[in-house]
PDB file of C-alpha atoms in Angstrom:
ATOM      1  CA  MET A1346      46.148  85.950 -98.406  1.00 94.00           C
ATOM      2  CA  PRO A1347      49.842  84.887 -98.304  1.00 94.00           C
ATOM      3  CA  TRP A1348      49.155  82.116-100.835  1.00 94.00           C
ATOM      4  CA  ILE A1349      47.451  84.554-103.201  1.00 96.00           C
ATOM      5  CA  VAL A1350      50.391  86.958-102.954  1.00 97.00           C
ATOM      6  CA  LEU A1351      52.778  84.051-103.519  1.00 97.00           C
ATOM      7  CA  LEU A1352      50.940  82.945-106.660  1.00 96.00           C
ATOM      8  CA  ILE A1353      50.838  86.503-108.013  1.00 97.00           C
ATOM      9  CA  SER A1354      54.571  86.747-107.322  1.00 98.00           C
ATOM     10  CA  ALA A1355      55.086  83.516-109.258  1.00 97.00           C
ATOM     11  CA  VAL A1356      53.225  85.018-112.221  1.00 97.00           C
ATOM     12  CA  PHE A1357      55.586  87.994-112.070  1.00 98.00           C
ATOM     13  CA  GLU A1358      58.497  85.539-111.963  1.00 97.00           C
ATOM     14  CA  ALA A1359      57.301  84.109-115.277  1.00 97.00           C
ATOM     15  CA  VAL A1360      56.964  87.660-116.642  1.00 98.00           C
ATOM     16  CA  TRP A1361      60.500  88.656-115.675  1.00 97.00           C
ATOM     17  CA  ALA A1362      61.972  85.387-116.965  1.00 96.00           C
ATOM     18  CA  THR A1363      60.218  85.849-120.298  1.00 96.00           C
ATOM     19  CA  ALA A1364      61.191  89.530-120.494  1.00 97.00           C
ATOM     20  CA  LEU A1365      64.803  88.636-119.723  1.00 96.00           C
ATOM     21  CA  GLY A1366      64.817  86.275-122.687  1.00 94.00           C
ATOM     22  CA  MET A1367      63.320  88.962-124.921  1.00 95.00           C
ATOM     23  CA  SER A1368      65.718  91.670-123.750  1.00 95.00           C
ATOM     24  CA  ASP A1369      68.718  90.368-125.728  1.00 95.00           C
ATOM     25  CA  GLY A1370      71.062  90.593-122.764  1.00 94.00           C
ATOM     26  CA  LEU A1371      69.223  93.604-121.304  1.00 94.00           C
ATOM     27  CA  THR A1372      70.052  95.659-124.421  1.00 96.00           C
ATOM     28  CA  ARG A1373      66.450  96.189-125.563  1.00 97.00           C
ATOM     29  CA  PRO A1374      64.932  98.916-123.351  1.00 97.00           C
ATOM     30  CA  VAL A1375      61.267  97.857-123.146  1.00 97.00           C
ATOM     31  CA  PRO A1376      61.829  94.177-122.282  1.00 97.00           C
ATOM     32  CA  ALA A1377      64.662  95.229-119.930  1.00 97.00           C
ATOM     33  CA  ALA A1378      62.309  97.628-118.130  1.00 98.00           C
ATOM     34  CA  VAL A1379      59.583  94.973-117.904  1.00 98.00           C
ATOM     35  CA  PHE A1380      62.222  92.590-116.525  1.00 98.00           C
ATOM     36  CA  GLY A1381      63.265  95.071-113.818  1.00 97.00           C
ATOM     37  CA  VAL A1382      59.756  95.959-112.681  1.00 98.00           C
ATOM     38  CA  ALA A1383      58.505  92.362-112.732  1.00 98.00           C
ATOM     39  CA  LEU A1384      61.615  91.188-110.872  1.00 98.00           C
ATOM     40  CA  ALA A1385      61.083  93.759-108.119  1.00 98.00           C
ATOM     41  CA  VAL A1386      57.361  92.960-107.758  1.00 98.00           C
ATOM     42  CA  SER A1387      58.076  89.233-107.748  1.00 98.00           C
ATOM     43  CA  MET A1388      60.778  89.473-105.079  1.00 97.00           C
ATOM     44  CA  VAL A1389      58.770  91.777-102.813  1.00 98.00           C
ATOM     45  CA  GLY A1390      55.789  89.418-103.018  1.00 97.00           C
ATOM     46  CA  LEU A1391      57.934  86.350-102.337  1.00 97.00           C
ATOM     47  CA  GLY A1392      59.552  88.111 -99.384  1.00 97.00           C
ATOM     48  CA  TRP A1393      56.205  89.078 -97.900  1.00 97.00           C
ATOM     49  CA  ALA A1394      54.668  85.632 -98.447  1.00 97.00           C
ATOM     50  CA  ALA A1395      57.708  83.979 -96.838  1.00 96.00           C
ATOM     51  CA  LYS A1396      56.880  85.808 -93.609  1.00 96.00           C
ATOM     52  CA  HIS A1397      53.687  83.730 -93.458  1.00 95.00           C
ATOM     53  CA  ILE A1398      54.580  80.511 -95.322  1.00 93.00           C
ATOM     54  CA  PRO A1399      57.715  78.488 -94.549  1.00 93.00           C
ATOM     55  CA  MET A1400      60.540  79.664 -96.829  1.00 94.00           C
ATOM     56  CA  GLY A1401      61.221  76.258 -98.360  1.00 92.00           C
ATOM     57  CA  THR A1402      57.590  75.809 -99.326  1.00 93.00           C
ATOM     58  CA  ALA A1403      57.205  79.400-100.521  1.00 95.00           C
ATOM     59  CA  TYR A1404      60.322  79.196-102.683  1.00 95.00           C
ATOM     60  CA  ALA A1405      59.374  75.811-104.172  1.00 94.00           C
ATOM     61  CA  VAL A1406      55.895  77.063-105.059  1.00 95.00           C
ATOM     62  CA  TRP A1407      57.260  80.344-106.470  1.00 96.00           C
ATOM     63  CA  VAL A1408      59.841  78.601-108.645  1.00 95.00           C
ATOM     64  CA  GLY A1409      57.531  75.774-109.711  1.00 95.00           C
ATOM     65  CA  VAL A1410      54.622  77.968-110.756  1.00 96.00           C
ATOM     66  CA  GLY A1411      56.923  80.536-112.351  1.00 96.00           C
ATOM     67  CA  ALA A1412      58.823  77.904-114.340  1.00 95.00           C
ATOM     68  CA  ALA A1413      55.655  76.135-115.460  1.00 96.00           C
ATOM     69  CA  LEU A1414      54.066  79.401-116.605  1.00 96.00           C
ATOM     70  CA  THR A1415      57.248  80.416-118.422  1.00 96.00           C
ATOM     71  CA  VAL A1416      57.320  77.148-120.374  1.00 96.00           C
ATOM     72  CA  LEU A1417      53.573  77.263-121.047  1.00 95.00           C
ATOM     73  CA  TYR A1418      53.886  80.799-122.415  1.00 96.00           C
ATOM     74  CA  ALA A1419      56.834  79.786-124.589  1.00 96.00           C
ATOM     75  CA  MET A1420      54.835  76.872-125.986  1.00 96.00           C
ATOM     76  CA  ALA A1421      51.726  79.032-126.529  1.00 96.00           C
ATOM     77  CA  SER A1422      53.739  81.705-128.348  1.00 95.00           C
ATOM     78  CA  GLY A1423      55.512  79.162-130.541  1.00 95.00           C
ATOM     79  CA  ALA A1424      58.955  79.877-129.075  1.00 93.00           C
ATOM     80  CA  GLU A1425      59.142  76.310-127.759  1.00 94.00           C
ATOM     81  CA  ALA A1426      57.779  73.085-129.185  1.00 96.00           C
ATOM     82  CA  VAL A1427      54.782  71.443-127.527  1.00 96.00           C
ATOM     83  CA  SER A1428      55.096  67.783-126.653  1.00 95.00           C
ATOM     84  CA  VAL A1429      53.158  65.275-124.613  1.00 96.00           C
ATOM     85  CA  GLY A1430      56.218  64.721-122.410  1.00 95.00           C
ATOM     86  CA  LYS A1431      56.521  68.430-121.579  1.00 95.00           C
ATOM     87  CA  LEU A1432      52.822  68.635-120.749  1.00 95.00           C
ATOM     88  CA  VAL A1433      53.076  65.559-118.503  1.00 96.00           C
ATOM     89  CA  PHE A1434      56.023  66.993-116.575  1.00 96.00           C
ATOM     90  CA  LEU A1435      54.459  70.458-116.319  1.00 95.00           C
ATOM     91  CA  THR A1436      51.368  68.779-114.889  1.00 95.00           C
ATOM     92  CA  GLY A1437      53.671  67.069-112.391  1.00 96.00           C
ATOM     93  CA  ILE A1438      55.133  70.412-111.313  1.00 95.00           C
ATOM     94  CA  ILE A1439      51.670  71.877-110.781  1.00 94.00           C
ATOM     95  CA  ALA A1440      50.554  68.724-108.915  1.00 95.00           C
ATOM     96  CA  ALA A1441      53.586  69.060-106.633  1.00 94.00           C
ATOM     97  CA  VAL A1442      52.748  72.717-105.939  1.00 92.00           C
ATOM     98  CA  VAL A1443      49.153  71.800-105.078  1.00 92.00           C
ATOM     99  CA  GLY A1444      50.497  69.033-102.842  1.00 92.00           C
ATOM    100  CA  LEU A1445      52.690  71.494-100.965  1.00 89.00           C
ATOM    101  CA  LYS A1446      49.614  73.613-100.282  1.00 89.00           C
ATOM    102  CA  LEU A1447      47.566  70.646 -99.103  1.00 90.00           C
ATOM    103  CA  VAL A1448      50.156  69.019 -96.839  1.00 87.00           C
ATOM    104  CA  PRO A1449      49.735  70.304 -93.303  1.00 79.00           C
ATOM    105  CA  GLY A1450      52.742  72.084 -91.888  1.00 70.00           C
ATOM    106  CA  LYS A1451      53.797  73.666 -88.645  1.00 66.00           C
ATOM    107  CA  ASP A1452      52.553  77.145 -87.871  1.00 59.00           C
ATOM    108  CA  PRO A1453      55.692  79.331 -88.239  1.00 52.00           C
ATOM    109  CA  ASP A1454      54.711  81.293 -85.112  1.00 54.00           C
ATOM    110  CA  LYS A1455      54.361  78.114 -83.039  1.00 52.00           C
ATOM    111  CA  ALA A1456      57.637  76.717 -84.383  1.00 50.00           C
ATOM    112  CA  SER A1457      59.487  79.909 -83.418  1.00 51.00           C
ATOM    113  CA  GLY A1458      57.798  80.242 -80.037  1.00 49.00           C
ATOM    114  CA  LYS A1459      56.274  83.605 -80.979  1.00 54.00           C
ATOM    115  CA  ALA A1460      52.689  84.457 -80.281  1.00 49.00           C
ATOM    116  CA  PRO A1461      50.490  84.652 -83.385  1.00 52.00           C
ATOM    117  CA  GLU A1462      50.467  88.120 -84.892  1.00 56.00           C
ATOM    118  CA  HIS A1463      46.824  88.751 -83.980  1.00 52.00           C
ATOM    119  CA  ALA A1464      47.604  87.935 -80.332  1.00 49.00           C
ATOM    120  CA  ARG A1465      50.660  90.177 -79.988  1.00 48.00           C
ATOM    121  CA  GLU A1466      50.416  93.419 -78.097  1.00 50.00           C
ATOM    122  CA  ASN A1467      51.620  96.557 -79.843  1.00 44.00           C
TER     123      ASN A1467
END
């Protein structure tokens, strides 16, 4: 579940980044409002996911997916030119994100000496 929340948060990162660009310095009300809401949702999701995924990994995935989606949207909407080089490097970003998910890491609870959440007494 933390990875799903992290990916959804990354989508909202792309939404707020795109809305920020459309807001003309936060002077256009609708894009500015979309920016604010998407920013809040994105940050809350990242914060929650980082309780379950190491912060460095969570942040790298959040930024990588968000940046890649922002560029892909800009290319799809015609705001940015499409090129083979951009597609190659965007593929590299996504490959790196997948790699971060696949590389085994330490359990944050074991690393901190805490008992896993399901084993803690209330």
